mmCIF file of C-alpha atoms and ligand atoms in Angstrom:
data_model
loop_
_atom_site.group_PDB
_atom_site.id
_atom_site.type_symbol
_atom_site.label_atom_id
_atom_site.label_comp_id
_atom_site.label_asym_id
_atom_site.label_seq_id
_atom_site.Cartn_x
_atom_site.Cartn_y
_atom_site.Cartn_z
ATOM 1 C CA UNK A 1 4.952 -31.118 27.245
ATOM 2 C CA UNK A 2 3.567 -28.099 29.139
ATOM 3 C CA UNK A 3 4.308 -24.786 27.195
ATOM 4 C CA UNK A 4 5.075 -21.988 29.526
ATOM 5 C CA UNK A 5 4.206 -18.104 29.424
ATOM 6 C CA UNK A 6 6.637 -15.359 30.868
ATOM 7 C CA UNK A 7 3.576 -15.876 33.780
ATOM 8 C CA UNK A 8 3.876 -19.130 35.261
ATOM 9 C CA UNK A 9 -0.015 -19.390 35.873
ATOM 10 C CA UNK A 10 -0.479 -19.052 31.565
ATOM 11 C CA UNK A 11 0.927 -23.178 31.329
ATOM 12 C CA UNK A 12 -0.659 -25.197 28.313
ATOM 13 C CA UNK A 13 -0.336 -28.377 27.792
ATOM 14 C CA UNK A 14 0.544 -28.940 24.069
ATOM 15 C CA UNK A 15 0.778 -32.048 21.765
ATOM 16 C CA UNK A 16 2.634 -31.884 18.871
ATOM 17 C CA UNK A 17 0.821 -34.146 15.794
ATOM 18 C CA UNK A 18 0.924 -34.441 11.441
ATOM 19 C CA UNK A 19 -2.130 -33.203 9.934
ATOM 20 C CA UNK A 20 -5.214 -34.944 9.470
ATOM 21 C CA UNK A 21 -6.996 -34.482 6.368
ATOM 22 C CA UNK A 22 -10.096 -33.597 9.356
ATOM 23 C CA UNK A 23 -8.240 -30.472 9.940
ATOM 24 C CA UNK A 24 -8.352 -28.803 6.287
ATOM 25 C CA UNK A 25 -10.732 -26.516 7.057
ATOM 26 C CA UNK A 26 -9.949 -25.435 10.664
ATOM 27 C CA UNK A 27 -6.557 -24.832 9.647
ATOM 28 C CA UNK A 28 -7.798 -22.955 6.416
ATOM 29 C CA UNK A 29 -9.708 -21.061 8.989
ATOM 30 C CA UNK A 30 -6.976 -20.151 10.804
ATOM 31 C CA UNK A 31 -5.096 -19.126 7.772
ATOM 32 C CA UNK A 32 -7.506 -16.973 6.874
ATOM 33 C CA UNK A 33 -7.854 -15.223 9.725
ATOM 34 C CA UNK A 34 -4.390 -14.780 11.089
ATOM 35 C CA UNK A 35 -2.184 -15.082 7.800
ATOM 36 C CA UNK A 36 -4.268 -13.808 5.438
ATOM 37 C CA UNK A 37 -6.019 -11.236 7.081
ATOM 38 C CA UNK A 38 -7.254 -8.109 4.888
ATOM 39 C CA UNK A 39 -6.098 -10.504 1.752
ATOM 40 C CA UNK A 40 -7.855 -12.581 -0.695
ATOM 41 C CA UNK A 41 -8.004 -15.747 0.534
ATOM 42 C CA UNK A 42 -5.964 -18.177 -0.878
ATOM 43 C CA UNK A 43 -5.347 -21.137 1.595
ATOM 44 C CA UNK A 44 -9.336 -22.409 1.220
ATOM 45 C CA UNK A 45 -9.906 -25.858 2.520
ATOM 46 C CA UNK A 46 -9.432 -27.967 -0.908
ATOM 47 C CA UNK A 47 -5.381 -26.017 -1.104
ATOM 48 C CA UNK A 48 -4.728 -27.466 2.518
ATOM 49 C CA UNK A 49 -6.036 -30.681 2.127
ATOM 50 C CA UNK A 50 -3.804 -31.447 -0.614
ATOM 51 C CA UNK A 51 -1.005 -29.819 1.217
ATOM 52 C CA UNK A 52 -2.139 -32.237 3.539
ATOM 53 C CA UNK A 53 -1.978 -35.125 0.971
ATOM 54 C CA UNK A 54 1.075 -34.096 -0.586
ATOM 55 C CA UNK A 55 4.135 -36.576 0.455
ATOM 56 C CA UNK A 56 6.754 -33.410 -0.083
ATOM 57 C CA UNK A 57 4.651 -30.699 2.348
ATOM 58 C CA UNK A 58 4.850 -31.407 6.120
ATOM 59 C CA UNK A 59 2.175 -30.277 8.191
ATOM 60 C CA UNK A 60 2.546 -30.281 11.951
ATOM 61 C CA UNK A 61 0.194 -29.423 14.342
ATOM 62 C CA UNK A 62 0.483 -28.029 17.610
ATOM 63 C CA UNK A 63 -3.078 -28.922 20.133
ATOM 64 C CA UNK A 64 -4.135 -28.961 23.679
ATOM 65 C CA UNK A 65 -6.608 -29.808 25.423
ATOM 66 C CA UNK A 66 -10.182 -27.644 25.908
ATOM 67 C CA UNK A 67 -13.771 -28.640 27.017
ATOM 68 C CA UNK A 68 -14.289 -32.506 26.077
ATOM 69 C CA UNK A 69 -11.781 -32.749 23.096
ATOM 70 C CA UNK A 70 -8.791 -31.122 21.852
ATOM 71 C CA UNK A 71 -8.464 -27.419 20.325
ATOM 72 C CA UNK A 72 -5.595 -26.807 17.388
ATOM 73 C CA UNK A 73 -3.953 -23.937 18.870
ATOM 74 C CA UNK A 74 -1.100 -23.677 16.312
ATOM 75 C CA UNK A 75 0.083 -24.971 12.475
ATOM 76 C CA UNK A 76 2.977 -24.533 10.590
ATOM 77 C CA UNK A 77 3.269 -26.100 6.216
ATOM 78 C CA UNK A 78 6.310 -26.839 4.824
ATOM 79 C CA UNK A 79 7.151 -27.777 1.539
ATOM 80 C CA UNK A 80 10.382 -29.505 0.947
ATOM 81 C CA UNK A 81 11.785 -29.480 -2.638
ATOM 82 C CA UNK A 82 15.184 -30.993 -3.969
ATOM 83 C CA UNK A 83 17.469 -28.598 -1.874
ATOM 84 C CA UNK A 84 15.552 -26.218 -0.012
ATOM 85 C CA UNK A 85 12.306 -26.078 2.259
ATOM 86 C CA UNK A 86 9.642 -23.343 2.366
ATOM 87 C CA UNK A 87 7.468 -22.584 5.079
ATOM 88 C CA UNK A 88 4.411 -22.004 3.278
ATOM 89 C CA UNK A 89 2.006 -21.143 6.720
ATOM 90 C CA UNK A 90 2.314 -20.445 10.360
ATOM 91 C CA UNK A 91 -0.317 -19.382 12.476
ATOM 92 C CA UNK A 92 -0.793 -19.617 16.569
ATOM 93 C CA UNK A 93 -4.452 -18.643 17.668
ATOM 94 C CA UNK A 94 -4.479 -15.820 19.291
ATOM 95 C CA UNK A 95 -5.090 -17.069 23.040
ATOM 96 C CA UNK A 96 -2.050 -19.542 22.700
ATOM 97 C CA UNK A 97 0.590 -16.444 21.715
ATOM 98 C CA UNK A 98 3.956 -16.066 22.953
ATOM 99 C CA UNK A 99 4.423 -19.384 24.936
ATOM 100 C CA UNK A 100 6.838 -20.495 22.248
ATOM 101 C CA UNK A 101 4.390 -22.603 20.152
ATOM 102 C CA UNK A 102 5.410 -21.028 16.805
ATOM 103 C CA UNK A 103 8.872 -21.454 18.218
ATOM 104 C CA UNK A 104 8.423 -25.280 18.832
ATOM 105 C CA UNK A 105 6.528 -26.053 15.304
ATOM 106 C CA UNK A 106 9.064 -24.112 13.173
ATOM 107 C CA UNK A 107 12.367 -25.745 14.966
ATOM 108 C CA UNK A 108 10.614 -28.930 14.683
ATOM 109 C CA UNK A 109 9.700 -28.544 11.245
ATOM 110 C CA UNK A 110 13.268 -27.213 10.606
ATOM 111 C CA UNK A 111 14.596 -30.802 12.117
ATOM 112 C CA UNK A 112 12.235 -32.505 9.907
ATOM 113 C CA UNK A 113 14.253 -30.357 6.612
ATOM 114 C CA UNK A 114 17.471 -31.167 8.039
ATOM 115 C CA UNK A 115 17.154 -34.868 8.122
ATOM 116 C CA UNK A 116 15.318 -34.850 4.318
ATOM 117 C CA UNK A 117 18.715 -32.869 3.407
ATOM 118 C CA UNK A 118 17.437 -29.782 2.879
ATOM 119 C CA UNK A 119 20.299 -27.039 3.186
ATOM 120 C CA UNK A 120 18.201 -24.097 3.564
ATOM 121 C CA UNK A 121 14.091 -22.763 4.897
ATOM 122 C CA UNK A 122 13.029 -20.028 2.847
ATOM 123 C CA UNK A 123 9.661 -17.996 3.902
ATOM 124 C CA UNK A 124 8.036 -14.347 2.693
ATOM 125 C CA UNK A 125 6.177 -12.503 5.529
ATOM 126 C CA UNK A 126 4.194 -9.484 5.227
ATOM 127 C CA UNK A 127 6.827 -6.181 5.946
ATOM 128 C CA UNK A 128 4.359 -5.336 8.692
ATOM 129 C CA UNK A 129 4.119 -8.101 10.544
ATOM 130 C CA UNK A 130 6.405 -7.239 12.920
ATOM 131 C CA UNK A 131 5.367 -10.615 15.034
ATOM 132 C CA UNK A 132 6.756 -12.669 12.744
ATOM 133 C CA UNK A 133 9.797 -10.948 11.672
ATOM 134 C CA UNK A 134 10.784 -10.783 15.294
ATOM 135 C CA UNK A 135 10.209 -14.844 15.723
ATOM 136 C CA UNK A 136 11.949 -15.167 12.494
ATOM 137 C CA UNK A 137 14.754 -13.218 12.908
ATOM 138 C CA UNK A 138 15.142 -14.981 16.433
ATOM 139 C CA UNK A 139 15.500 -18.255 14.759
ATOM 140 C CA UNK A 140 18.050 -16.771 12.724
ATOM 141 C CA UNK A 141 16.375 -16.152 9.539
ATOM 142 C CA UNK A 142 18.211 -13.196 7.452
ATOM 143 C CA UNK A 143 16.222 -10.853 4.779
ATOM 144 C CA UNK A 144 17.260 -11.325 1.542
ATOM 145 C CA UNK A 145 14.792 -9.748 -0.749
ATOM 146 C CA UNK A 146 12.211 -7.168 -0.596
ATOM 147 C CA UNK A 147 9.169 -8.112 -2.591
ATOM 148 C CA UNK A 148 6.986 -5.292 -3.741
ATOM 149 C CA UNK A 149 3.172 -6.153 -4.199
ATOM 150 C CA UNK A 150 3.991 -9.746 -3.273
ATOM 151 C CA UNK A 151 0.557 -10.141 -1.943
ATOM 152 C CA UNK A 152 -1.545 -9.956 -4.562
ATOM 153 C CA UNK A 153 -0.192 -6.232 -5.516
ATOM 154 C CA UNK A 154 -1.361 -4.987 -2.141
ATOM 155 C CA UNK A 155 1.094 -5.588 0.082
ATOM 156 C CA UNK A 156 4.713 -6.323 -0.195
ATOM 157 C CA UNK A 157 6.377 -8.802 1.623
ATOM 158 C CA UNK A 158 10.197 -9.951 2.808
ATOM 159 C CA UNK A 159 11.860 -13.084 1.780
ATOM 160 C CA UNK A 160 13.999 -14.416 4.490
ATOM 161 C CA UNK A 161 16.062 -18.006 4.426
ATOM 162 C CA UNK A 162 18.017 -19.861 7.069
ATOM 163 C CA UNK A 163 21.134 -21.690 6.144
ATOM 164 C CA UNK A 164 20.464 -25.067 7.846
ATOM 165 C CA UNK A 165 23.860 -26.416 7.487
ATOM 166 C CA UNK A 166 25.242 -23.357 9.974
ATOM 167 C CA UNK A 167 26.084 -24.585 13.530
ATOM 168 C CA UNK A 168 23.017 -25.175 15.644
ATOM 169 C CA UNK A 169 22.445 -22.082 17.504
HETATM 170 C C1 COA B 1 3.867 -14.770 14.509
HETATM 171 C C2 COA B 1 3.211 -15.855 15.377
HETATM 172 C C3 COA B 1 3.170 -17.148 14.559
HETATM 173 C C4 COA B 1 4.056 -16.046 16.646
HETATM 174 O O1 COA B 1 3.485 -17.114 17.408
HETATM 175 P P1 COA B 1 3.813 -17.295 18.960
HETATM 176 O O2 COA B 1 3.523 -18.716 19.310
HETATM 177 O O3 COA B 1 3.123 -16.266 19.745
HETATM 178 O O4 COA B 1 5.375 -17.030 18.989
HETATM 179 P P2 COA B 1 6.399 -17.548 20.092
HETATM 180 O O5 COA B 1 5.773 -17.491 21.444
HETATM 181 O O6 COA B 1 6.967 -18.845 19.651
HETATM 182 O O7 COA B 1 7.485 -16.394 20.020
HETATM 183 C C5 COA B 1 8.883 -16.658 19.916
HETATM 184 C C6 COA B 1 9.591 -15.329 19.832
HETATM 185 O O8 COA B 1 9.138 -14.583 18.679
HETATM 186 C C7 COA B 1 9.054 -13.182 19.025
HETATM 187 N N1 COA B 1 7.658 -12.732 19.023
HETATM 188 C C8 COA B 1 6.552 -13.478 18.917
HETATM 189 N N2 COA B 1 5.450 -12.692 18.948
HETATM 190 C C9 COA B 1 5.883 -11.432 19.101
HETATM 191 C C10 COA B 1 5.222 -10.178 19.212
HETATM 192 N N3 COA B 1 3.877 -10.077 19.176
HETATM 193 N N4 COA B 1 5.979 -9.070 19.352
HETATM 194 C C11 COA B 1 7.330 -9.151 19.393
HETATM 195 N N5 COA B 1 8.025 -10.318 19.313
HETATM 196 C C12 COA B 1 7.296 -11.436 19.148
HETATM 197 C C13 COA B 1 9.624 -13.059 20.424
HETATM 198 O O9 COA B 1 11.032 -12.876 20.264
HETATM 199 C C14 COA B 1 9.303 -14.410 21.010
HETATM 200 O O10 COA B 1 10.144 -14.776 22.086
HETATM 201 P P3 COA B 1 9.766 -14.279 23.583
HETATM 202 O O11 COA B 1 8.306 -14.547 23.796
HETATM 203 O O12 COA B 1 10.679 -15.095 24.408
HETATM 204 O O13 COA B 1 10.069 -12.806 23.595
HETATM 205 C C15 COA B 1 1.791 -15.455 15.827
HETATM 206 O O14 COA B 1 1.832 -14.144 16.350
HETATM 207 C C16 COA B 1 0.775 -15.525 14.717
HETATM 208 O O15 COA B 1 0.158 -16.560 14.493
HETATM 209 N N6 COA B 1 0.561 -14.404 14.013
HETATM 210 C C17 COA B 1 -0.396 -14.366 12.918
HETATM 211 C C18 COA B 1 0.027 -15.250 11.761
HETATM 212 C C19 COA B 1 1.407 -14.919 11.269
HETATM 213 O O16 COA B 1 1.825 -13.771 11.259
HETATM 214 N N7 COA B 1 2.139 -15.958 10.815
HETATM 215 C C20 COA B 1 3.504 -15.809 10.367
HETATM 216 C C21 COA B 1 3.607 -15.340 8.984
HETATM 217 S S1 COA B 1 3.039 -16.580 7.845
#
């Protein structure tokens, strides 16, 4: 599948794959420096690789190709419980933004909820992080809470959920 910029010449080729145990600590990595930037970090290696391990989280990666092998360029947990999912984590590295990677992982991740029955994706994201708020909002995610000091009593953060059972958009 070749991922497409607003500039036709920005084209990446991306594969779409689960998690590999391997991956626990680029993806922690990445988690610390795009999620949980100017946090304590939280998501260390051993906390993805049993996200990794667990049969009720989904992780789905999003990779293309660079030099000899393959480069993760994007992530996204989630952690499906009886009725509702939660996206723990999504991250795109910065070189791979807005060609609709975080786009593709969270719709596909959504699919995955829908067809384990899950009526509704909840998610908390920084109030700042206006990147995210935008993408959510576009996939029609609706605040429903404000969280004060969420993040470890530094930051606050948003809780936003998407009714799954609404018409597709
Ligand atoms: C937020 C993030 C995941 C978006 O990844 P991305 O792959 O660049 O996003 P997409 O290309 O799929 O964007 C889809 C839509 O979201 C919105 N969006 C994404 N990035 C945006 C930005 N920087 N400013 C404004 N809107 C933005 C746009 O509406 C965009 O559609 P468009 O490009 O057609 O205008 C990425 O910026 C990131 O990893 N940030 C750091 C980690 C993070 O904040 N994770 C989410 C909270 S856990």
């Amino acid at each position: 599948m070749l991922y497409r910029n607003r500039m036709e010449h920005l084209e990446v080729p991306i594969i779409h794959r689960s998690g590999r145990v391997a991956d626990a600590p680029i993806i922690a990595r990445m988690a610390r420096d795009y999620i949980e930037d100017g946090l304590r970090w939280t998501w260390r290696p051993r906390r993805i690789q049993r996200a990794l391990l667990d049969r009720k989280t989904t992780v789905l990666v999003a990779e293309t190709p660079r030099g000899p092998g393959m480069e993760i360029a994007g992530f996204g947990i989630m952690r499906f419980g009886i009725e509702e999912a939660h996206l723990s984590l999504l991250a795109v590295r910065p070189s791979y933004r807005r060609r609709r990677i975080a786009r593709n992982l969270l719709e596909r991740l959504e699919s995955s909820a829908r067809v384990a029955g899950m009526g509704e994706v909840q998610l908390e994201v920084r109030t700042g992080n206006d990147a995210a708020l935008e993408l959510y909002r576009q996939l029609g995610y609706r605040e429903v809470r404000h969280l004060p000091g969420y993040y470890g009593g530094r930051e606050s953060a948003l809780r936003m959920t998407r009714d799954l059972t609404a018409e597709a958009r």
